[in-house]
Structure formats: structure tokens, C-alpha cells
Amino acid sequence: MNLTQFARQSDRFVREYDYGETRVFAVDLGRSDATVDVVDDTAIVAFEDGDQIDLSVPSGAEVDAFIRNGILTIEVTEA
């Protein structure tokens, strides 16, 4: 699922910022019990209760993802 689909399906707040070669996505998860890991072209968000969200990220790009205070941030820099 991409971030646009995720935002529509979950009614969560999602913002996108464009800084030239880098795009930043900020997602309010509404909870702080999550971790995130990027594997290939997927950002995997795992919650302590076993729920999981898989988000597509551009392949071939440098991707950094982290969660602070329930806000998922994904930074995508085109290679």
C-alpha cells in the first residue's frame, strides 16, 4: 500500500514535504507503540499488539524511516 492509500483508508493525518531531491512524509500513527524498518522497497511498521502496516517506498532511493512520539517520518532521497 502506498501512503496515499494508507491515509484514505485509515483517516490518519499524512503530510508530504518536497525539498528538491528529498521528499519527507510525516504520518500521525495515533499511537506510540510502534517500530519501523525499511526492507528493499517497503517500510514495515510493527505495533506491539502484532498489527503491521507495509508501505511501499520508491525502489533505488535512499530511504530513512523513524518514529518519534507516534509520528512516522519517512525521508526519501532520489539516487
Coordinates of C-alpha atoms in Angstrom, one line a residue, residues 12-75:
R12 CA -4.8 9.4 9.6
F13 CA -3.0 12.7 9.1
V14 CA -0.4 12.4 6.4
R15 CA 1.8 15.3 5.1
E16 CA 4.3 15.3 2.3
Y17 CA 7.1 17.9 2.0
D18 CA 9.3 18.3 -1.1
Y19 CA 12.8 19.6 -0.7
G20 CA 14.2 19.1 -4.2
E21 CA 15.9 15.7 -4.2
T22 CA 14.4 14.7 -0.8
R23 CA 10.8 14.1 -0.1
V24 CA 9.6 13.8 3.5
F25 CA 6.4 12.0 4.6
A26 CA 5.0 12.6 8.1
V27 CA 2.3 10.3 9.4
D28 CA 0.5 10.6 12.7
L29 CA 0.1 6.9 13.7
G30 CA -2.1 7.8 16.7
R31 CA -0.1 5.6 18.9
S32 CA 3.4 5.3 20.2
D33 CA 3.9 1.6 20.5
A34 CA 5.4 1.1 17.0
T35 CA 8.8 0.4 15.4
V36 CA 9.7 0.8 11.7
D37 CA 12.2 -0.9 9.5
V38 CA 12.9 -0.5 5.7
V39 CA 13.5 -3.6 3.7
D40 CA 14.1 -3.1 0.0
D41 CA 11.1 -1.0 -1.3
T42 CA 8.9 -1.5 1.8
A43 CA 8.7 0.4 5.1
I44 CA 7.4 -2.0 7.7
V45 CA 5.6 -0.5 10.7
A46 CA 5.1 -3.1 13.5
F47 CA 3.0 -2.4 16.6
E48 CA 3.4 -4.2 20.0
D49 CA 0.0 -5.8 19.7
G50 CA 1.0 -7.6 16.5
D51 CA -0.6 -5.2 13.9
Q52 CA 1.6 -4.4 11.0
I53 CA 1.5 -1.9 8.1
D54 CA 3.6 -2.3 5.0
L55 CA 4.1 0.9 3.0
S56 CA 5.7 1.0 -0.5
V57 CA 8.7 3.3 -0.9
P58 CA 10.5 4.1 -4.2
S59 CA 13.0 1.4 -5.2
G60 CA 16.5 2.6 -5.8
A61 CA 16.1 5.6 -3.5
E62 CA 17.9 6.2 -0.2
V63 CA 15.2 5.8 2.5
D64 CA 15.4 6.7 6.2
A65 CA 12.4 6.0 8.5
F66 CA 11.9 6.6 12.2
I67 CA 9.1 7.1 14.7
R68 CA 9.1 9.8 17.4
N69 CA 6.1 10.4 19.7
G70 CA 3.8 8.5 17.4
I71 CA 4.8 10.3 14.3
L72 CA 6.2 8.1 11.5
T73 CA 8.7 10.1 9.3
I74 CA 10.0 8.7 6.0
E75 CA 12.7 10.6 4.2

